[in-house]
Short mmCIF file of C-alpha atoms and ligand atoms in Angstrom, two decimals:
data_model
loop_
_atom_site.label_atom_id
_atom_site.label_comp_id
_atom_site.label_asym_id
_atom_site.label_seq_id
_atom_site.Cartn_x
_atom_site.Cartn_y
_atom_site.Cartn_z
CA UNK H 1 -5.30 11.16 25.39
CA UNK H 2 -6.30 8.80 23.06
CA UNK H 3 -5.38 9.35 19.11
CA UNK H 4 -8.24 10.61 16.69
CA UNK H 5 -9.34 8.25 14.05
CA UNK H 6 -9.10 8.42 10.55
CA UNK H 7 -10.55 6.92 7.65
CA UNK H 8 -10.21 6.78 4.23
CA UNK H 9 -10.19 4.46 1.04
CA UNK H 10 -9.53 4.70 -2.78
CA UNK H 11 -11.06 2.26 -5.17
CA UNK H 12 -9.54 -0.01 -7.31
CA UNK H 13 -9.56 0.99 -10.50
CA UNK H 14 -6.50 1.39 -12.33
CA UNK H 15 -3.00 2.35 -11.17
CA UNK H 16 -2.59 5.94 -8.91
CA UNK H 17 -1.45 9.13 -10.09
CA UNK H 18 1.05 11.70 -9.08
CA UNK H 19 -2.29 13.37 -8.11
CA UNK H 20 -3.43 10.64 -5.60
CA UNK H 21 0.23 10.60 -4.33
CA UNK H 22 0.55 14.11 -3.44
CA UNK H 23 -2.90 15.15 -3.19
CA UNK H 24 -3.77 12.19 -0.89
CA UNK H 25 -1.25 9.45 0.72
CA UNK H 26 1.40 11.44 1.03
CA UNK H 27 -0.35 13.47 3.08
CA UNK H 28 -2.21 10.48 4.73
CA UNK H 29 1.56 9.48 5.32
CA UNK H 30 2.40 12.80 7.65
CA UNK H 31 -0.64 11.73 9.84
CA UNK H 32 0.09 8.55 10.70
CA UNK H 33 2.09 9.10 14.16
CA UNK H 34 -0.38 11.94 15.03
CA UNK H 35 -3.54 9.55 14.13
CA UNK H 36 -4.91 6.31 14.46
CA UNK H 37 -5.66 5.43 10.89
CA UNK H 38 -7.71 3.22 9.20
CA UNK H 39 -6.70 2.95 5.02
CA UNK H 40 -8.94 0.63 2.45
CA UNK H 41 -9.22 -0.66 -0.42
CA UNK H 42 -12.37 -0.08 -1.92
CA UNK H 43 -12.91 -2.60 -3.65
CA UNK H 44 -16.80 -3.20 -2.82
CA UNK H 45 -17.32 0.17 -4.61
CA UNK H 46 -15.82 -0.65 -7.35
CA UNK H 47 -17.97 -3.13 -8.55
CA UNK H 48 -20.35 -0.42 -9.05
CA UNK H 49 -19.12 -0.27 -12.81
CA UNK H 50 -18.10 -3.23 -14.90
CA UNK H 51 -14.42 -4.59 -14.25
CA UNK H 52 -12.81 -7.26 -15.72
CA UNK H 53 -12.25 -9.58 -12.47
CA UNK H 54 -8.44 -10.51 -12.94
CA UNK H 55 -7.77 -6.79 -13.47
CA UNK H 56 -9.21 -6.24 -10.08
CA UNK H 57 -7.95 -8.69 -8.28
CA UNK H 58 -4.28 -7.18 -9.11
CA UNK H 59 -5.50 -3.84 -8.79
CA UNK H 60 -6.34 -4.08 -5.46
CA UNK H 61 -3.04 -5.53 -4.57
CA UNK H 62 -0.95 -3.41 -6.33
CA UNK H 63 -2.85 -0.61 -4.21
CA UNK H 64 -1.47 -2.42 -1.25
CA UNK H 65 1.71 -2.40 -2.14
CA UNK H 66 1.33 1.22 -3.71
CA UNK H 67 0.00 2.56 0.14
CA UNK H 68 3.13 1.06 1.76
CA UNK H 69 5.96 2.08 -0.95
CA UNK H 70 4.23 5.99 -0.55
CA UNK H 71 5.55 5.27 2.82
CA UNK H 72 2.54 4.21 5.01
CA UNK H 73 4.01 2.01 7.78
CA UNK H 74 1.77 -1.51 8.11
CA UNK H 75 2.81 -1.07 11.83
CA UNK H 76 1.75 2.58 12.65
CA UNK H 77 -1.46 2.16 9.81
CA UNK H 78 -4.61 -0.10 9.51
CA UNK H 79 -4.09 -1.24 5.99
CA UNK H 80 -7.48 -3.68 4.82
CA UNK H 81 -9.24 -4.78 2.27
CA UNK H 82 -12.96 -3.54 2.28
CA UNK H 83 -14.58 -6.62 1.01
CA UNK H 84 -12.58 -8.75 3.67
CA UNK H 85 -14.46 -7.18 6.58
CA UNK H 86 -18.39 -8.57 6.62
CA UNK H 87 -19.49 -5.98 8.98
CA UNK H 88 -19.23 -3.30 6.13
CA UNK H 89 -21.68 -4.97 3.69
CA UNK H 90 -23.68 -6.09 6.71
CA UNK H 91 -24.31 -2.07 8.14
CA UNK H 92 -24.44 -1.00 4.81
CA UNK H 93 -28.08 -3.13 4.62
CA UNK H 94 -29.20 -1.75 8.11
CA UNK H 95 -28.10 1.78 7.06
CA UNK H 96 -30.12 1.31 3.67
CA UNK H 97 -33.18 0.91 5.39
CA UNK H 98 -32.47 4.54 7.35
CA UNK H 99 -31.36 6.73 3.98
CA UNK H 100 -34.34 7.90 1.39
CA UNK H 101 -34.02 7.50 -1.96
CA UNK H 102 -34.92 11.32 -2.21
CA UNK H 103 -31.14 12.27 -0.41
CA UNK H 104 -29.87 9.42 -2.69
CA UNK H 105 -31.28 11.12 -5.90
CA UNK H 106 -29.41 14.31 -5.51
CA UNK H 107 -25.76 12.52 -4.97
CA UNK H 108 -23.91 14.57 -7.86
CA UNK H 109 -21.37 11.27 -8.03
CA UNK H 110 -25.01 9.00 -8.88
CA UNK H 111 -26.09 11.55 -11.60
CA UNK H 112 -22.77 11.65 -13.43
CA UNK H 113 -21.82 7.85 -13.55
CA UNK H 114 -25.43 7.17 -14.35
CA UNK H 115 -25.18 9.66 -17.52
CA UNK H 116 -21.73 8.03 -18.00
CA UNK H 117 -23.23 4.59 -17.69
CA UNK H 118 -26.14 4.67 -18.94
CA UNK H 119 -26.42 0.87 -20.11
CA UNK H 120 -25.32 0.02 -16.25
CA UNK H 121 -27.13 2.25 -13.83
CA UNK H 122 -27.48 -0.60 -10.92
CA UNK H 123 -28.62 -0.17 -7.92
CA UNK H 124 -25.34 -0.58 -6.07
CA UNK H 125 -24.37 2.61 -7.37
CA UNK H 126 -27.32 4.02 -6.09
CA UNK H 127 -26.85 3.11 -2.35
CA UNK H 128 -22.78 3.58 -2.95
CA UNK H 129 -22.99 6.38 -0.70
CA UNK H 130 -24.89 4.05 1.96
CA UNK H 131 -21.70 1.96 1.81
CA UNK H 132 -19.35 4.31 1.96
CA UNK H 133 -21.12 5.66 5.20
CA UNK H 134 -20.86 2.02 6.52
CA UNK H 135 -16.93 2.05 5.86
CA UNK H 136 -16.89 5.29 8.20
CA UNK H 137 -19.17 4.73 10.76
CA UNK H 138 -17.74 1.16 11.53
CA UNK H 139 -14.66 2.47 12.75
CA UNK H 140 -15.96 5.70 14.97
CA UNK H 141 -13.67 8.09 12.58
CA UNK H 142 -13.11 11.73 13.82
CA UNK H 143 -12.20 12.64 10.21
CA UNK H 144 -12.54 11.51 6.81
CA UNK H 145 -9.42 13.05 3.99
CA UNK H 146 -11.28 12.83 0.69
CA UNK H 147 -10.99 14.93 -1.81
CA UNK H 148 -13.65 17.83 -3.64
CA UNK H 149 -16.02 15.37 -5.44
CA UNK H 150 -16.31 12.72 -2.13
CA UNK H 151 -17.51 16.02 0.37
CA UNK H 152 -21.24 15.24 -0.61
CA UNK H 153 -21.07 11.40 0.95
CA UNK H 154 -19.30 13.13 3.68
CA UNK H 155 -22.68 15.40 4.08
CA UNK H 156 -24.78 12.21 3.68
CA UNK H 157 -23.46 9.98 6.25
CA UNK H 158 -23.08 12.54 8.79
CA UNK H 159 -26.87 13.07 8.35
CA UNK H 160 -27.77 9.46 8.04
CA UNK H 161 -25.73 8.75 11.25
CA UNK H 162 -27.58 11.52 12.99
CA UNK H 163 -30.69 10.37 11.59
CA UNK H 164 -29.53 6.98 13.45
CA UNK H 165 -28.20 8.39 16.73
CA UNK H 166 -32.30 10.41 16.97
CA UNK H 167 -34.08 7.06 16.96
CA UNK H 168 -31.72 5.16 19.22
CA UNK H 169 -29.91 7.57 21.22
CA UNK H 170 -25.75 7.98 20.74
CA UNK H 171 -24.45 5.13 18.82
CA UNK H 172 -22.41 6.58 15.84
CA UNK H 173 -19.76 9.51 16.06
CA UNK H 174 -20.24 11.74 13.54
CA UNK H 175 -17.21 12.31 11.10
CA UNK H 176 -15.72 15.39 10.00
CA UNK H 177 -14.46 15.98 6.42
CA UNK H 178 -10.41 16.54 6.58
CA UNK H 179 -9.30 18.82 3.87
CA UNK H 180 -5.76 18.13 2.79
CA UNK H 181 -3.38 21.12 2.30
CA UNK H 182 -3.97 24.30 0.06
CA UNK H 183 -2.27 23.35 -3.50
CA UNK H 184 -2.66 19.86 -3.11
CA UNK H 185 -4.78 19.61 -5.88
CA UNK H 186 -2.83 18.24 -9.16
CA UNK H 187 -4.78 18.94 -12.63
CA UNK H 188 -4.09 17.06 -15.66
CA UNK H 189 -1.26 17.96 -17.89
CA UNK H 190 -3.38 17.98 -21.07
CA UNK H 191 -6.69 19.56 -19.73
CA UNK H 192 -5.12 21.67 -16.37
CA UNK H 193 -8.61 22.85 -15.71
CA UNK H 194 -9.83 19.07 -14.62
CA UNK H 195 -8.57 17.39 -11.83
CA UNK H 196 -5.79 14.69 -12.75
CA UNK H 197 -7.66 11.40 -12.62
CA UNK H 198 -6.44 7.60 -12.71
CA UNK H 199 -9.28 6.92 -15.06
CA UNK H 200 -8.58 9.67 -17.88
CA UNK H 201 -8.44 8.13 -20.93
CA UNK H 202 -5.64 9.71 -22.22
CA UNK H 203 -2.15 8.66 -20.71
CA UNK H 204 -0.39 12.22 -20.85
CA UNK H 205 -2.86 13.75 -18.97
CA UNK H 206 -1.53 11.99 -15.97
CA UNK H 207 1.50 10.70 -14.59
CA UNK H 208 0.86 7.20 -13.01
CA UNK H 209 3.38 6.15 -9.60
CA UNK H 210 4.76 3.77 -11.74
CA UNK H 211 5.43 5.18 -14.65
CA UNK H 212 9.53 5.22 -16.01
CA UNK H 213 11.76 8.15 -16.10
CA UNK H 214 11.32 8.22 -19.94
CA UNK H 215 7.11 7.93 -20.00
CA UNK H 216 7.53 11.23 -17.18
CA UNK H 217 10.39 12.89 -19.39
CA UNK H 218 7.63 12.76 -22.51
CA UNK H 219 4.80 13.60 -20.21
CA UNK H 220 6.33 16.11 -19.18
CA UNK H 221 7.65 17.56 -22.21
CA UNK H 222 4.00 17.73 -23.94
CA UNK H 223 2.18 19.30 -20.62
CA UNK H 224 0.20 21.95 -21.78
CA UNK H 225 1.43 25.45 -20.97
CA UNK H 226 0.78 29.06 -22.49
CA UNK H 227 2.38 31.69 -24.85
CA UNK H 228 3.47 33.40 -22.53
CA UNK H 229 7.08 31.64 -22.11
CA UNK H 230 7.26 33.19 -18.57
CA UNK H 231 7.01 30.88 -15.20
CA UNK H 232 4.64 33.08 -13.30
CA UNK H 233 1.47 31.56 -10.94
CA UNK H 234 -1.93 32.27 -12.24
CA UNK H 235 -4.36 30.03 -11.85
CA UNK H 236 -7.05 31.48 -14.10
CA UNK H 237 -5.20 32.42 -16.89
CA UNK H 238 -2.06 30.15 -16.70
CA UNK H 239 -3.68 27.13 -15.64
CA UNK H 240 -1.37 24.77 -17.01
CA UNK H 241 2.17 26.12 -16.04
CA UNK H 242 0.60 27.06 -12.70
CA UNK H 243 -0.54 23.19 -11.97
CA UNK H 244 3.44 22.52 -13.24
CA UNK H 245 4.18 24.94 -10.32
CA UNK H 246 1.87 23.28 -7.85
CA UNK H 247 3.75 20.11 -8.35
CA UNK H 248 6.97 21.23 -7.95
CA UNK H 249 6.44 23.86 -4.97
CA UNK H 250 4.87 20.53 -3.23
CA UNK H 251 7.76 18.10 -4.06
CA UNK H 252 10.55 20.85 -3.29
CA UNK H 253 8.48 22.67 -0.40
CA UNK H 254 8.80 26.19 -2.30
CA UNK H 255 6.49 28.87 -2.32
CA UNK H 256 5.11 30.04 -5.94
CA UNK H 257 7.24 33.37 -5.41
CA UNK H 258 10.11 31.24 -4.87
CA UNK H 259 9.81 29.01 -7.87
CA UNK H 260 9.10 32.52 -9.86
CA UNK H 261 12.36 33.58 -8.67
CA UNK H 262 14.17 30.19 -9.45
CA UNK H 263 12.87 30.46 -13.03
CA UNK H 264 13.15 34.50 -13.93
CA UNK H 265 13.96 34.76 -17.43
CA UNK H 266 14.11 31.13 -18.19
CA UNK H 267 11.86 29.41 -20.62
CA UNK H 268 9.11 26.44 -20.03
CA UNK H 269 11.70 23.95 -21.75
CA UNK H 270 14.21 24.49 -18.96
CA UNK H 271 10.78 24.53 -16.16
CA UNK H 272 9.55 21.33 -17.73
CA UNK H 273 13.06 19.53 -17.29
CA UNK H 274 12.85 20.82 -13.41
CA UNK H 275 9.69 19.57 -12.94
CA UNK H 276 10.08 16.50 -14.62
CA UNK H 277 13.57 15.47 -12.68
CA UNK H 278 11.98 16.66 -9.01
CA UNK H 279 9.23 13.97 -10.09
CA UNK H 280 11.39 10.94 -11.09
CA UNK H 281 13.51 11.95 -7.99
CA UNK H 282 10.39 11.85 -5.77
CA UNK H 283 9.08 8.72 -7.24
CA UNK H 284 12.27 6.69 -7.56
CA UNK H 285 12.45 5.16 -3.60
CA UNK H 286 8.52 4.54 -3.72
CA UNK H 287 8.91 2.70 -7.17
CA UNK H 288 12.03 0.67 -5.54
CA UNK H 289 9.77 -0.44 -2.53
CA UNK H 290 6.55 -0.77 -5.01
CA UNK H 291 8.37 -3.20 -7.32
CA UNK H 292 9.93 -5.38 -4.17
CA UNK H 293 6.47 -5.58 -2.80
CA UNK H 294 4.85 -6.78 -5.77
CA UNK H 295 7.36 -9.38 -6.27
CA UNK H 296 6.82 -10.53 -3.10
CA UNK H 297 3.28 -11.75 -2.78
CA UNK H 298 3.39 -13.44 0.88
CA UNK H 299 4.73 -10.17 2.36
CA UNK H 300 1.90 -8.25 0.80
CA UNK H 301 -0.69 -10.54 2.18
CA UNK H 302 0.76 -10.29 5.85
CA UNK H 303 0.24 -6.54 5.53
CA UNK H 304 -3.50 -6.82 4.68
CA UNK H 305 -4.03 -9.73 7.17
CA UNK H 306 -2.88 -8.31 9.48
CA UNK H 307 -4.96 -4.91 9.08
CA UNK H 308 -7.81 -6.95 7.95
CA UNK H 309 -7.64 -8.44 11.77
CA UNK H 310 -7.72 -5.41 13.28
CA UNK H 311 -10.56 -3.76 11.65
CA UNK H 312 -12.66 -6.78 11.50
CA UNK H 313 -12.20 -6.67 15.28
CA UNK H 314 -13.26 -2.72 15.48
CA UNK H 315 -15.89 -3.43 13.10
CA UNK H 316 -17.46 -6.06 14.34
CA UNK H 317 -17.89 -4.51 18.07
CA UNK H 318 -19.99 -1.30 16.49
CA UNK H 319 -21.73 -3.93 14.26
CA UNK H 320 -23.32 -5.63 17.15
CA UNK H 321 -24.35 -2.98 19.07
CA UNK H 322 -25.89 -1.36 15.80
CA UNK H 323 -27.54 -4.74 15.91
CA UNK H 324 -28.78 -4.74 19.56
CA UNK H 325 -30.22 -1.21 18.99
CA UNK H 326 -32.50 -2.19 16.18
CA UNK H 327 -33.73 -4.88 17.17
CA UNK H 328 -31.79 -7.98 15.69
CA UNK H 329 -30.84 -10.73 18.46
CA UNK H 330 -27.20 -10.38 19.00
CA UNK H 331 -26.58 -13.12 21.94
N1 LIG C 401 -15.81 6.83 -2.67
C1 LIG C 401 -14.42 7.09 -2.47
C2 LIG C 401 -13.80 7.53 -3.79
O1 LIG C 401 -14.18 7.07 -4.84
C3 LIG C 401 -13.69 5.89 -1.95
C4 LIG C 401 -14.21 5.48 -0.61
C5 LIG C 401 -14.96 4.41 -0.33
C6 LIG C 401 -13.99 6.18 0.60
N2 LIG C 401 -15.25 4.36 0.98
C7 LIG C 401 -14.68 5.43 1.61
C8 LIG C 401 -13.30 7.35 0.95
C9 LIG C 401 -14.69 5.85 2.93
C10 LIG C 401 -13.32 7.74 2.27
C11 LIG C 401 -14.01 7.01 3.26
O2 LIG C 401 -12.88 8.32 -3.78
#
């Protein structure tokens, strides 16, 4: 039987948290003999917002090298480069002219960057979701892992690809969202009721993939807990020690009753070290491989040109015959 597909991308802005390690590619990284998966950079998308264009450039190559030392095989895994496959920017056009601005208008993603940039509210951030359905429907994905905040442009391009597949008959499988595993979801250390996010503008809220044992030590150390002084899971009312929890139940594959056990009668100081050392444990191989990867520029580009090949080549093929179906002359 032939494998499902899978799709997904992260944009390149910044460097990745612990919460895009183990609330995305490491679970992207138990897939990848079960799946045939397809992993981008985004980079198209994030010119959406201003970036400075050297920062970019080694953003999007550190995320390379960042999907690979999380332990995604180049061989078993399509690993591109959005804006190095055509085909995307050319169905995102077509697609455009088959998505209303009305469905547009009530993207929750467009009405929070536009409030949060309001000097910059361009239309590429309008039709981002129009893209981001082009990046899925190019490669005939199954499923799509994205997290909370991406399910709308899930909703969107299934319903612009079935818009598509009315006029013209069966052209474009419609994706599925792929929700990730319960307790997957890390919150920031300073503000545990908000997701932990690459972009937060204050560094202890987050623990970035490359940060040193010290900066996670620190981190660590001024996480915001509770009163309480007792290592016990609830969410509502302990949301802080309970995201602690989350982390360390994922990295040491315990249950919250077990870590409750583990810590009976033993204050957040001692907790905090635990969690801390599981991290730097857990992050100490990938940082090895990240840091070899980075210093070695040539064998960073094979991995992208060589996934870059292979999409371009899936790509193109549903590209055309998008093409042939609307009317453009293909041969
Ligand atoms: N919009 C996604 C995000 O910001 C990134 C993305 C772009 C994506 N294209 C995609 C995710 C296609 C999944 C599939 O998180």
């Amino acid at each position: 039987m032939e494998k499902k597909v899978i799709l997904s991308g992260i944009q390149a802005t910044g460097n990745l948290t612990l919460g895009n390690y183990l609330g995305a590619l490491n679970n992207w990284v138990k897939m990848q003999d079960e799946y045939d998966c397809y992993y981008m950079i985004a980079d198209l998308h994030t010119l959406t917002v201003r970036n400075d264009p050297e920062e970019l450039r080694k953003n999007t190559l550190n995320l390379i090298a960042l999907y690979v030392a999380a332990g995604l095989d180049p061989d078993k895994n399509t690993i591109f480069i959005q804006s190095h496959i055509p085909a995307h920017t050319q169905l995102s056009w077509i697609l455009n002219c088959y998505t209303y601005m009305g469905e547009l208008n009530r993207m929750t993603q467009f009405k929070d960057k536009a409030a949060k940039h309001a000097d910059n509210i361009n239309s590429g951030l309008f039709t981002y979701p129009v893209l981001m359905a082009s990046d899925i429907l190019l490669y005939n994905a199954d499923l799509v892992p994205v997290g909370e905040d991406q399910k709308q442009h899930l909703e969107i391009t299934r319903d612009i690809a079935e818009r598509f597949n009315s006029i013209y008959g069966d052209t474009f499988k419609i994706p599925e969202v792929y929700i990730g595993e319960v307790g997957a979801r890390i919150m920031g250390l300073q503000n545990p009721t908000a997701k932990m996010s690459k972009s937060a503008k204050d560094p202890m809220d987050k623990i970035l993939l490359t940060d040193s044992s010290e900066d996670i030590r620190k981190k660590l150390k001024r996480a915001v807990t509770d009163s309480e002084n007792c290592v016990r899971f609830d969410k509502e009312n302990k949301p802080g020690v309970s995201n602690l929890m989350g982390i360390y139940g994922i990295i040491k594959n315990k249950t919250m009753d077990k870590i409750e056990e583990e810590f009976k009668g033993k204050g957040y100081g001692e907790f905090k070290n635990a969690v801390a050392e599981a991290i730097i444990e857990r992050l100490e191989p990938l940082q090895n491989r990240y840091n070899e990867l980075i210093e070695n520029p040539d064998k960073l580009k094979a991995i992208y040109e060589k996934g870059d090949k292979k999409a371009e080549e899936k790509a193109n093929n549903i590209l055309k015959n998008v093409y042939r179906k609307v009317g453009l002359i293909v041969d």
